[in-house]
Coordinates of C-alpha atoms in Angstrom, one line a residue:
Chain A
X7 CA 94.3 -53.6 107.8
X8 CA 94.2 -56.0 110.8
X9 CA 97.6 -54.6 111.8
X10 CA 96.3 -51.1 111.7
X11 CA 93.4 -52.0 114.0
X12 CA 95.8 -53.6 116.4
X13 CA 97.8 -50.4 116.4
X14 CA 94.8 -48.1 116.9
X15 CA 93.6 -50.4 119.7
X16 CA 97.0 -50.2 121.4
X17 CA 97.2 -46.4 121.1
X18 CA 93.7 -45.8 122.5
X19 CA 94.4 -48.2 125.3
X20 CA 97.6 -46.4 126.1
X21 CA 95.9 -42.9 125.9
X22 CA 93.1 -43.9 128.2
X23 CA 95.2 -45.5 130.9
X24 CA 98.4 -43.6 131.0
X25 CA 97.8 -40.1 129.7
X26 CA 97.0 -37.6 132.4
X27 CA 96.0 -33.9 132.4
X28 CA 98.9 -31.6 131.6
X29 CA 99.9 -28.0 132.1
X30 CA 100.7 -26.1 128.9
X31 CA 103.2 -23.2 128.8
X32 CA 103.6 -21.3 125.6
X33 CA 107.0 -19.7 125.5
X34 CA 107.2 -17.1 122.7
X35 CA 110.6 -15.7 121.8
X36 CA 110.6 -12.3 120.3
X37 CA 113.9 -11.0 118.8
X38 CA 113.9 -7.2 119.0
X39 CA 116.3 -4.4 118.3
X40 CA 115.6 -1.9 121.1
X41 CA 111.8 -1.5 120.8
X42 CA 111.4 -2.9 117.2
X43 CA 110.6 -6.5 116.5
X44 CA 113.3 -8.2 114.3
X45 CA 111.6 -10.2 111.6
X46 CA 113.6 -12.0 108.9
X47 CA 111.0 -14.2 107.3
X48 CA 110.5 -11.8 104.4
X49 CA 113.9 -10.2 104.1
X50 CA 116.5 -8.4 106.0
X51 CA 115.9 -6.2 109.0
X52 CA 117.2 -2.6 108.8
X53 CA 117.9 -1.2 112.3
X54 CA 115.8 1.9 112.9
X55 CA 118.6 4.1 114.3
X56 CA 121.7 5.7 113.0
X57 CA 123.9 2.6 113.5
X58 CA 123.8 1.6 109.8
X59 CA 123.3 -2.0 110.8
X60 CA 121.2 -4.5 108.8
X61 CA 120.5 -8.0 110.2
X62 CA 120.3 -10.9 107.7
X63 CA 120.6 -14.1 109.8
X64 CA 119.7 -14.6 113.5
X65 CA 119.6 -18.2 114.8
X66 CA 120.4 -19.8 118.1
X67 CA 120.0 -22.9 120.2
X68 CA 118.4 -23.2 123.5
X69 CA 118.4 -26.3 125.6
X70 CA 117.4 -27.7 129.0
X71 CA 114.3 -25.6 129.5
X72 CA 113.3 -25.8 133.2
X73 CA 110.8 -24.2 135.6
X74 CA 111.3 -23.3 139.3
X75 CA 109.3 -22.1 142.3
X76 CA 111.2 -20.3 145.1
X77 CA 114.5 -21.4 143.5
X78 CA 113.4 -25.0 143.6
X79 CA 113.6 -27.0 140.4
X80 CA 110.2 -28.4 139.5
X81 CA 110.4 -29.6 135.9
X82 CA 112.9 -29.9 133.0
X83 CA 111.7 -30.6 129.5
X84 CA 112.9 -34.0 128.3
X85 CA 115.1 -34.0 125.2
X86 CA 115.1 -30.2 125.4
X87 CA 116.9 -28.8 122.3
X88 CA 115.4 -26.1 120.2
X89 CA 116.8 -24.2 117.2
X90 CA 115.2 -20.8 117.0
X91 CA 115.4 -18.8 113.8
X92 CA 114.2 -15.3 113.3
X93 CA 113.4 -16.2 109.7
X94 CA 111.0 -19.0 110.8
X95 CA 108.3 -17.6 113.1
X96 CA 107.1 -21.1 114.1
X97 CA 110.5 -21.9 115.5
X98 CA 110.3 -19.1 118.0
X99 CA 107.2 -20.5 119.7
X100 CA 107.8 -23.4 122.1
X101 CA 104.9 -25.3 123.5
X102 CA 106.0 -26.9 126.8
X103 CA 103.9 -29.7 128.3
X104 CA 104.4 -30.3 132.0
X105 CA 102.5 -32.1 134.8
X106 CA 99.2 -30.5 135.8
X107 CA 99.3 -28.1 138.6
X108 CA 103.0 -27.1 138.1
X109 CA 103.1 -23.6 139.4
X110 CA 106.3 -21.7 138.9
X111 CA 107.8 -18.2 139.2
X112 CA 111.1 -18.7 137.3
X113 CA 112.2 -20.3 134.1
X114 CA 115.7 -21.2 132.9
X115 CA 117.4 -22.5 129.8
X116 CA 120.9 -22.8 128.4
X117 CA 121.9 -20.7 125.5
X118 CA 123.6 -23.3 123.3
X119 CA 124.1 -27.1 123.2
X120 CA 125.9 -28.9 126.1
X121 CA 129.3 -30.6 125.8
X122 CA 128.0 -34.1 126.0
X123 CA 125.6 -33.6 123.1
X124 CA 128.5 -32.0 121.2
X125 CA 130.5 -35.2 121.3
X126 CA 127.5 -37.6 120.5
X127 CA 127.9 -37.9 116.8
X128 CA 125.2 -37.4 114.2
X129 CA 121.8 -36.4 115.8
X130 CA 118.4 -35.7 114.3
X131 CA 115.7 -33.0 114.4
X132 CA 116.8 -29.6 115.4
X133 CA 120.3 -31.0 116.1
X134 CA 120.7 -32.5 112.6
X135 CA 124.1 -31.2 111.2
X136 CA 122.3 -30.2 108.0
X137 CA 120.5 -27.4 109.8
X138 CA 123.5 -25.0 109.2
X139 CA 124.4 -24.8 112.8
X140 CA 127.3 -27.3 112.9
X141 CA 130.9 -26.5 112.0
X142 CA 132.4 -28.7 109.4
X143 CA 136.2 -28.2 109.7
X144 CA 136.1 -28.8 113.5
X145 CA 133.4 -30.7 115.3
X146 CA 130.8 -28.8 117.3
X147 CA 127.6 -26.8 117.2
X148 CA 127.4 -23.1 116.5
X149 CA 125.3 -22.0 119.4
X150 CA 124.5 -18.5 118.1
X151 CA 124.7 -17.2 114.6
X152 CA 124.2 -13.5 113.9
X153 CA 125.1 -12.1 110.5
X154 CA 124.5 -8.9 108.6
X155 CA 126.1 -5.7 107.4
X156 CA 127.2 -2.6 109.3
X157 CA 128.4 0.7 107.8
X158 CA 131.2 0.7 110.4
X159 CA 132.6 -2.7 109.4
X160 CA 135.6 -2.3 107.1
X161 CA 135.1 -5.7 105.6
X162 CA 134.0 -6.9 102.2
X163 CA 130.5 -5.6 101.6
X164 CA 130.6 -4.4 105.2
X165 CA 129.6 -7.9 106.4
X166 CA 129.8 -9.1 110.0
X167 CA 129.6 -12.7 111.1
X168 CA 129.3 -13.9 114.7
X169 CA 129.3 -17.7 114.8
X170 CA 129.6 -18.3 118.5
X171 CA 130.3 -21.8 119.8
X172 CA 132.8 -24.1 121.4
X173 CA 132.0 -26.7 124.0
X174 CA 135.3 -27.7 125.8
X175 CA 137.2 -26.0 128.5
X176 CA 138.6 -23.4 128.6
X177 CA 136.5 -22.2 125.6
X178 CA 133.0 -23.5 126.5
X179 CA 130.3 -21.2 125.5
X180 CA 127.1 -22.8 127.0
X181 CA 125.5 -19.9 128.9
X182 CA 122.7 -20.2 131.4
X183 CA 119.8 -17.8 131.3
X184 CA 117.4 -17.4 134.2
X185 CA 114.2 -15.3 134.0
X186 CA 111.5 -14.4 136.5
X187 CA 108.0 -15.0 135.2
X188 CA 104.5 -14.1 136.5
X189 CA 102.3 -15.9 134.0
X190 CA 101.8 -19.7 133.9
X191 CA 100.4 -20.0 130.4
X192 CA 102.0 -17.4 128.1
X193 CA 105.4 -16.0 128.5
X194 CA 107.1 -13.7 126.0
X195 CA 110.9 -13.8 126.1
X196 CA 112.5 -10.8 124.4
X197 CA 116.0 -11.1 122.9
X198 CA 117.4 -7.6 122.4
X199 CA 120.0 -7.5 119.7
X200 CA 120.6 -3.8 120.3
X201 CA 122.1 -4.7 123.7
X202 CA 124.3 -7.3 122.0
X203 CA 125.6 -5.2 119.1
X204 CA 125.8 -2.0 121.2
X205 CA 128.7 -3.5 123.2
X206 CA 130.7 -4.5 120.2
X207 CA 133.0 -2.2 118.2
X208 CA 132.1 -3.5 114.7
X209 CA 135.0 -1.5 113.2
X210 CA 137.5 -3.9 114.9
X211 CA 135.4 -6.9 115.9
X212 CA 133.2 -8.2 113.0
X213 CA 134.2 -11.8 112.3
X214 CA 134.2 -14.4 115.1
X215 CA 133.8 -17.8 113.6
X216 CA 135.9 -20.1 115.8
X217 CA 135.9 -21.2 119.5
X218 CA 138.2 -19.1 121.7
X219 CA 138.4 -16.3 124.2
X220 CA 136.3 -13.9 122.0
X221 CA 133.6 -16.4 121.5
X222 CA 133.4 -17.0 125.3
X223 CA 133.1 -13.3 125.9
X224 CA 130.4 -12.8 123.3
X225 CA 128.5 -15.8 124.6
X226 CA 128.4 -14.3 128.0
X227 CA 127.1 -11.1 126.5
X228 CA 124.4 -12.9 124.6
X229 CA 123.3 -14.5 127.9
X230 CA 122.5 -11.0 129.2
X231 CA 120.1 -9.8 126.5
X232 CA 117.1 -11.9 127.3
X233 CA 114.2 -10.5 129.4
X234 CA 110.5 -11.1 130.1
X235 CA 109.2 -7.7 131.0
X236 CA 109.7 -4.9 128.5
Chain B
X29 CA 95.9 -57.6 130.7
X30 CA 95.6 -60.4 128.1
X31 CA 94.2 -57.9 125.7
X32 CA 97.1 -55.6 126.3
X33 CA 99.6 -58.3 125.6
X34 CA 97.9 -59.2 122.3
X35 CA 97.8 -55.6 121.2
X36 CA 101.5 -55.2 122.1
X37 CA 102.4 -58.3 120.1
X38 CA 100.4 -56.9 117.2
X39 CA 102.4 -53.6 117.4
X40 CA 105.7 -55.3 117.5
X41 CA 104.7 -57.5 114.6
X42 CA 103.8 -54.5 112.6
X43 CA 107.0 -52.7 113.4
X44 CA 109.1 -55.8 112.5
X45 CA 107.2 -56.3 109.2
X46 CA 107.8 -52.7 108.2
X47 CA 111.5 -53.2 108.6
X48 CA 111.4 -56.5 106.8
X49 CA 114.4 -57.3 104.6
X50 CA 117.0 -55.7 106.7
X51 CA 119.2 -57.8 109.0
X52 CA 121.1 -56.6 112.0
X53 CA 124.9 -57.2 111.9
X54 CA 127.0 -57.8 115.0
X55 CA 130.3 -55.9 115.2
X56 CA 133.1 -58.3 115.6
X57 CA 135.9 -57.4 118.0
X58 CA 139.1 -59.3 117.1
X59 CA 140.5 -61.5 119.8
X60 CA 142.7 -59.6 122.3
X61 CA 141.6 -56.2 121.1
X62 CA 140.2 -53.5 123.4
X63 CA 136.6 -52.6 123.5
X64 CA 135.6 -50.2 120.7
X65 CA 135.2 -46.5 121.4
X66 CA 132.3 -46.1 119.0
X67 CA 128.9 -46.5 120.7
X68 CA 127.1 -49.0 118.5
X69 CA 123.9 -48.7 120.7
X70 CA 123.3 -45.3 119.2
X71 CA 123.8 -46.6 115.6
X72 CA 123.1 -50.3 115.5
X73 CA 124.6 -51.8 112.4
X74 CA 122.4 -53.4 109.7
X75 CA 123.2 -54.9 106.3
X76 CA 121.0 -52.3 104.5
X77 CA 122.6 -49.3 106.3
X78 CA 126.1 -50.6 105.6
X79 CA 125.2 -51.0 101.9
X80 CA 123.8 -47.4 101.8
X81 CA 126.9 -46.1 103.5
X82 CA 129.1 -48.0 101.0
X83 CA 127.2 -46.5 98.1
X84 CA 127.6 -43.0 99.5
X85 CA 131.3 -43.6 100.1
X86 CA 131.8 -44.4 96.4
X87 CA 129.4 -41.9 94.9
X88 CA 130.7 -38.5 93.6
X89 CA 127.2 -37.1 94.2
X90 CA 128.7 -35.9 97.5
X91 CA 130.8 -33.3 95.7
X92 CA 129.8 -30.0 94.2
X93 CA 130.6 -30.9 90.6
X94 CA 130.0 -34.7 90.9
X95 CA 133.7 -35.5 90.2
X96 CA 135.0 -36.5 93.7
X97 CA 133.9 -39.2 96.0
X98 CA 135.4 -40.3 99.3
X99 CA 137.3 -43.0 97.5
X100 CA 139.0 -40.5 95.3
X101 CA 141.2 -39.9 98.3
X102 CA 140.6 -43.1 100.3
X103 CA 141.3 -46.0 97.9
X104 CA 140.8 -49.5 99.2
X105 CA 143.9 -51.1 97.6
X106 CA 146.1 -48.5 99.3
X107 CA 144.6 -48.9 102.8
X108 CA 142.0 -46.2 102.1
X109 CA 144.5 -43.4 101.5
X110 CA 145.6 -41.9 98.2
X111 CA 149.0 -42.6 96.8
X112 CA 150.1 -40.5 93.9
X113 CA 150.5 -37.2 95.7
X114 CA 151.7 -35.9 99.0
X115 CA 148.7 -33.6 99.6
X116 CA 145.1 -34.6 98.8
X117 CA 143.5 -33.4 95.6
X118 CA 139.9 -32.3 95.4
X119 CA 137.4 -30.8 93.0
X120 CA 138.7 -28.7 90.1
X121 CA 142.2 -29.9 90.7
X122 CA 142.5 -28.0 94.0
X123 CA 145.2 -29.2 96.4
X124 CA 144.6 -29.5 100.1
X125 CA 147.1 -29.0 102.9
X126 CA 147.3 -32.5 104.3
X127 CA 147.9 -36.1 103.3
X128 CA 144.9 -38.4 103.7
X129 CA 145.6 -40.9 106.5
X130 CA 145.1 -44.6 106.0
X131 CA 141.6 -45.3 107.2
X132 CA 140.8 -48.5 109.1
X133 CA 139.9 -49.7 112.6
X134 CA 138.0 -46.5 113.1
X135 CA 135.7 -47.9 115.8
X136 CA 138.7 -47.6 118.2
X137 CA 139.5 -44.0 117.4
X138 CA 138.2 -41.2 119.6
X139 CA 139.4 -38.2 117.7
X140 CA 139.9 -37.9 113.9
X141 CA 142.1 -35.9 111.6
X142 CA 145.8 -35.2 112.0
X143 CA 145.0 -32.6 114.6
X144 CA 141.9 -34.2 116.2
X145 CA 139.6 -31.6 114.9
X146 CA 136.8 -34.1 114.6
X147 CA 135.3 -35.6 117.8
X148 CA 133.1 -38.4 116.4
X149 CA 133.2 -40.6 113.4
X150 CA 129.6 -39.7 112.4
X151 CA 130.5 -36.0 111.8
X152 CA 133.8 -36.7 110.0
X153 CA 132.3 -36.6 106.5
X154 CA 131.1 -33.0 107.1
X155 CA 134.7 -31.8 106.7
X156 CA 135.5 -33.2 103.2
X157 CA 131.9 -32.5 101.9
X158 CA 132.2 -28.8 102.8
X159 CA 135.9 -28.2 102.3
X160 CA 136.4 -26.0 99.2
X161 CA 139.6 -27.9 98.2
X162 CA 138.0 -31.3 98.7
X163 CA 134.3 -31.8 97.7
X164 CA 133.2 -28.2 97.9
X165 CA 129.6 -28.9 98.7
X166 CA 127.3 -28.8 101.8
X167 CA 125.3 -31.4 103.7
X168 CA 122.0 -29.8 102.7
X169 CA 122.8 -29.7 99.0
X170 CA 123.8 -33.4 99.2
X171 CA 120.5 -34.2 100.8
X172 CA 118.7 -32.2 98.1
X173 CA 120.5 -34.2 95.4
X174 CA 119.9 -37.6 97.1
X175 CA 116.2 -36.9 97.5
X176 CA 115.8 -36.7 93.8
X177 CA 117.6 -40.0 93.1
X178 CA 115.5 -43.2 92.6
X179 CA 118.5 -45.3 93.5
X180 CA 118.8 -43.7 96.9
X181 CA 115.1 -43.7 97.4
X182 CA 115.3 -47.5 97.4
X183 CA 118.4 -47.7 99.5
X184 CA 116.9 -45.4 102.2
X185 CA 113.6 -47.4 102.2
X186 CA 115.4 -50.6 102.8
X187 CA 117.7 -49.0 105.5
X188 CA 115.2 -46.9 107.4
X189 CA 111.7 -48.0 106.3
X190 CA 111.0 -44.8 104.4
X191 CA 112.7 -42.6 101.8
X192 CA 113.3 -39.5 103.9
X193 CA 116.9 -38.3 103.6
X194 CA 118.2 -36.5 106.7
X195 CA 121.7 -35.5 107.7
X196 CA 121.6 -37.9 110.6
X197 CA 120.7 -40.9 108.5
X198 CA 123.2 -40.1 105.8
X199 CA 126.1 -39.6 108.3
X200 CA 125.2 -42.6 110.4
X201 CA 125.1 -44.8 107.3
X202 CA 128.6 -43.7 106.1
X203 CA 129.8 -44.4 109.6
X204 CA 128.4 -47.9 109.5
X205 CA 130.3 -48.6 106.3
X206 CA 133.5 -47.1 107.6
X207 CA 133.2 -49.1 110.8
X208 CA 133.3 -52.4 108.8
X209 CA 136.8 -51.5 107.6
X210 CA 138.6 -53.6 110.2
X211 CA 142.1 -54.9 109.4
X212 CA 143.1 -57.7 111.7
X213 CA 144.4 -60.5 109.5
X214 CA 148.0 -59.6 108.7
X215 CA 150.8 -62.0 109.1
X216 CA 151.5 -60.4 112.4
X217 CA 147.9 -61.2 113.6
X218 CA 148.2 -64.8 112.3
X219 CA 151.5 -65.2 114.3
X220 CA 149.8 -63.8 117.4
X221 CA 146.8 -66.0 116.9
X222 CA 149.0 -69.0 116.5
X223 CA 147.6 -69.9 113.1
X224 CA 149.2 -73.3 112.2
X225 CA 152.1 -73.0 109.8
X226 CA 152.6 -69.2 110.2
X227 CA 155.7 -67.9 111.9
X228 CA 157.9 -64.9 111.8
X229 CA 161.2 -65.4 109.9
X230 CA 164.4 -64.6 111.9
X231 CA 164.6 -61.2 110.3
X232 CA 161.0 -60.4 111.2
X233 CA 161.5 -61.6 114.7
X234 CA 164.5 -59.4 115.2
X235 CA 162.6 -56.5 113.7
X236 CA 159.7 -57.1 116.1
X237 CA 161.9 -56.8 119.1
X238 CA 163.5 -53.6 117.7
X239 CA 160.0 -52.3 117.1
X240 CA 158.9 -53.0 120.6
X241 CA 162.0 -51.3 121.9
X242 CA 161.8 -48.1 119.9
X243 CA 158.4 -47.6 118.3
X244 CA 155.7 -49.4 120.4
X245 CA 155.3 -46.6 123.0
X246 CA 153.4 -44.7 120.3
X247 CA 152.5 -47.3 117.7
X248 CA 151.1 -49.6 120.4
X249 CA 149.8 -53.1 119.6
X250 CA 147.3 -54.3 118.6
X251 CA 146.1 -51.1 116.8
X252 CA 149.6 -49.9 116.3
X253 CA 148.6 -46.5 117.6
X254 CA 147.6 -45.1 121.0
X255 CA 145.3 -42.8 119.1
X256 CA 146.7 -39.9 120.9
X257 CA 149.0 -37.1 119.7
X258 CA 152.7 -36.7 119.6
X259 CA 155.6 -34.7 118.2
X260 CA 157.8 -37.2 116.4
X261 CA 160.5 -34.7 115.5
X262 CA 159.5 -33.6 112.0
X263 CA 160.9 -30.2 110.8
X264 CA 158.1 -27.6 110.1
X265 CA 157.4 -27.3 106.4
X266 CA 157.5 -23.6 106.0
X267 CA 155.3 -23.6 102.9
X268 CA 152.5 -25.1 105.0
X269 CA 153.2 -24.0 108.5
X270 CA 151.0 -26.7 109.9
X271 CA 151.4 -26.8 113.7
X272 CA 148.9 -29.6 114.2
X273 CA 146.9 -30.0 117.4
X274 CA 147.5 -26.5 118.7
X275 CA 145.0 -25.2 116.1
X276 CA 142.3 -27.0 118.0
X277 CA 143.3 -26.6 121.6
X278 CA 145.2 -23.2 121.4
X279 CA 147.6 -24.7 124.0
X280 CA 151.4 -24.2 123.6
X281 CA 152.0 -27.8 124.8
X282 CA 150.2 -29.0 121.7
X283 CA 152.3 -27.2 119.1
X284 CA 153.5 -29.7 116.4
X285 CA 151.6 -32.6 117.9
X286 CA 149.9 -34.8 115.3
X287 CA 147.7 -37.9 115.6
X288 CA 149.8 -41.0 115.8
X289 CA 148.8 -43.0 112.7
X290 CA 148.3 -46.8 112.7
X291 CA 151.1 -48.7 111.0
X292 CA 148.8 -51.5 109.8
X293 CA 149.1 -51.9 106.0
X294 CA 151.9 -49.2 106.1
X295 CA 153.5 -50.9 103.2
X296 CA 150.7 -49.6 101.0
X297 CA 149.8 -46.3 102.7
X298 CA 152.7 -44.2 101.3
X299 CA 153.5 -41.3 101.1
X300 CA 154.0 -40.9 104.8
X301 CA 153.3 -38.3 107.5
X302 CA 150.6 -35.6 107.7
X303 CA 152.1 -33.8 104.7
X304 CA 153.2 -36.9 102.8
X305 CA 156.9 -35.9 103.0
X306 CA 158.4 -39.4 102.9
X307 CA 157.9 -41.7 99.9
X308 CA 159.5 -44.8 101.2
X309 CA 159.5 -46.6 104.6
X310 CA 163.4 -46.5 104.5
X311 CA 163.0 -42.7 104.6
X312 CA 160.8 -42.9 107.6
X313 CA 163.2 -45.2 109.5
X314 CA 166.1 -42.8 108.6
X315 CA 164.0 -40.0 110.0
X316 CA 163.8 -41.7 113.4
X317 CA 167.5 -42.5 113.5
X318 CA 169.0 -39.3 112.1
X319 CA 166.3 -36.7 111.2
X320 CA 164.8 -35.9 114.6
X321 CA 164.5 -32.1 115.1
X322 CA 164.7 -31.0 118.7
X323 CA 161.7 -28.9 119.8
X324 CA 160.1 -28.0 123.2
X325 CA 157.3 -30.4 122.6
X326 CA 159.3 -33.3 121.1
X327 CA 158.2 -36.6 122.7
X328 CA 160.7 -37.6 125.5
X329 CA 161.1 -41.1 123.9
X330 CA 162.7 -39.5 120.9
X331 CA 165.0 -37.1 122.7
X332 CA 167.8 -39.6 122.8
X333 CA 168.8 -40.7 119.3
X334 CA 167.6 -44.1 118.2
X335 CA 170.7 -46.0 117.0
X336 CA 170.1 -48.7 114.4
X337 CA 172.6 -50.5 112.3
X338 CA 172.0 -51.1 108.6
X339 CA 171.0 -54.7 109.5
X340 CA 168.6 -53.4 112.2
X341 CA 166.9 -51.2 109.6
X342 CA 166.4 -54.1 107.3
X343 CA 164.9 -56.2 110.2
X344 CA 162.6 -53.4 111.3
X345 CA 161.4 -52.9 107.8
X346 CA 160.7 -56.6 107.4
X347 CA 158.6 -56.5 110.6
X348 CA 156.6 -53.5 109.3
X349 CA 155.8 -55.5 106.2
X350 CA 154.2 -58.2 108.3
X351 CA 151.4 -55.7 109.1
X352 CA 150.1 -56.0 105.5
X353 CA 146.6 -57.5 105.5
X354 CA 145.9 -58.6 101.9
X355 CA 142.4 -59.9 102.9
X356 CA 141.6 -56.4 104.0
X357 CA 143.0 -54.7 100.9
X358 CA 141.1 -56.9 98.5
X359 CA 138.0 -57.6 100.5
X360 CA 135.1 -57.5 98.0
X361 CA 132.7 -56.2 100.8
X362 CA 134.7 -53.0 100.8
X363 CA 134.8 -52.4 97.1
X364 CA 132.8 -50.3 94.7
X365 CA 129.2 -51.6 94.9
X366 CA 128.7 -52.5 91.3
X367 CA 125.3 -54.1 92.0
X368 CA 123.9 -50.6 92.9
X369 CA 125.6 -48.4 90.3
X370 CA 125.8 -50.5 87.2
X371 CA 122.8 -52.8 87.0
X372 CA 119.5 -51.1 88.1
X373 CA 117.8 -48.4 86.1
X374 CA 119.4 -45.3 87.5
X375 CA 117.2 -42.2 87.3

């Protein structure tokens, strides 16, 4: 009991002297397929067009979230690694706490996990290898996982699998994303899977699960489907 | 200010008390060895974590049908490799495509597996756990099984202060155990360390100089490997078509390059090579003198034939046997942790 009081005393002391007012930014990611929101928390998503595509899994990492004013870097989130999963709504909402008065007009993040982190052994939290986003037969994070079925795919059960990753040259897939923003408190970031899948011929390309040229090309494509204004 | 200090001491005391019972362990680097590659500051060793890792290493709970543990393929008495078969055997009798390497001195290794597919010791267990021909499971199902075990609840509490099982904790504990597998007490080491009364015989001495002339560029002392990759002139086995490092790098220069294995305890780590093709050390030596296959990526050192007389071969073999470290092979700290699995009430 005495120990607990010591601790509480310490914490309140710390809070009163060191803590300062903060700026809060709520970054809400919204996976969409064209105009339709892609939700996977209660089942698969059937694309509302004639593509014959159904989406079952959509998860990706973002890291190094930063804000800028007039191209000048103002703030980078410390320990910035987030696993976003369309099946877990809470994972799509990032609450960023930065110094009070930070006023910005642009945000950036990396799609994926950087190479240093990829060679740093077992890590915890969103980076824990048990989260299903780590390759087993070869070390490295899967930066982007999109799975489902497509009428066009001549595979077993018409399945497609895009496990995009790879951290070392010449097959590094970490992709920077830069977005203009005009709101300081709430920013919606849309991720349009229609733009991603539209550019892929699922008849011939439906199973990318290793680092290489194809993964690099698809990572670049994935970097272009984020936007803030519909 | 004084109040602040008192409160801080209180906090530290509380933290120390909650981790009570665990002792930190210093990693010992043998005299004359290079600095380890493994970053111990990210995973500071402790007695309780090493014990937890040792339990996991010996426990078939890691495999899908609870029949295979790490030690099924990495047996202490044979330098942590398996012996009876050339390719490793996993769950339901399935056969893998490679021979398990002798596993020791892992703190000095940067890349793991014959092709370097694994970039850090911590993430190495993911491969056998998930491989359908090895343990056929997955990290999250292992975590699920461990969470329901009272034995592991206790082990996690003493290692981490609470019973939460995470992938990070599990992997780092297995690393801590594997990092303790240091072999540095062979006859060779005793001669190098000038232990009184220990000396090479004449045959061993001659073998040592032949070794330094022909083998040491790749099997470099004191680890007996540079830990890099080389093509040592093995013919491709067309039933396996294993081209080694190129699978990872996709670079033509890496075709048929394999990780240079350590030769410590090589007397016990048969069969030899990535596919276990040689049963006896004599076969290996004959490979280097008369079996080298020319190939674009063959290491330059091996392009000119190595010429060894019958006596030379005997000498070289005698030297290789001085790398046997009986203390390592029979160290009770590395063996099946009876005290965990046999005595206490299990579930």
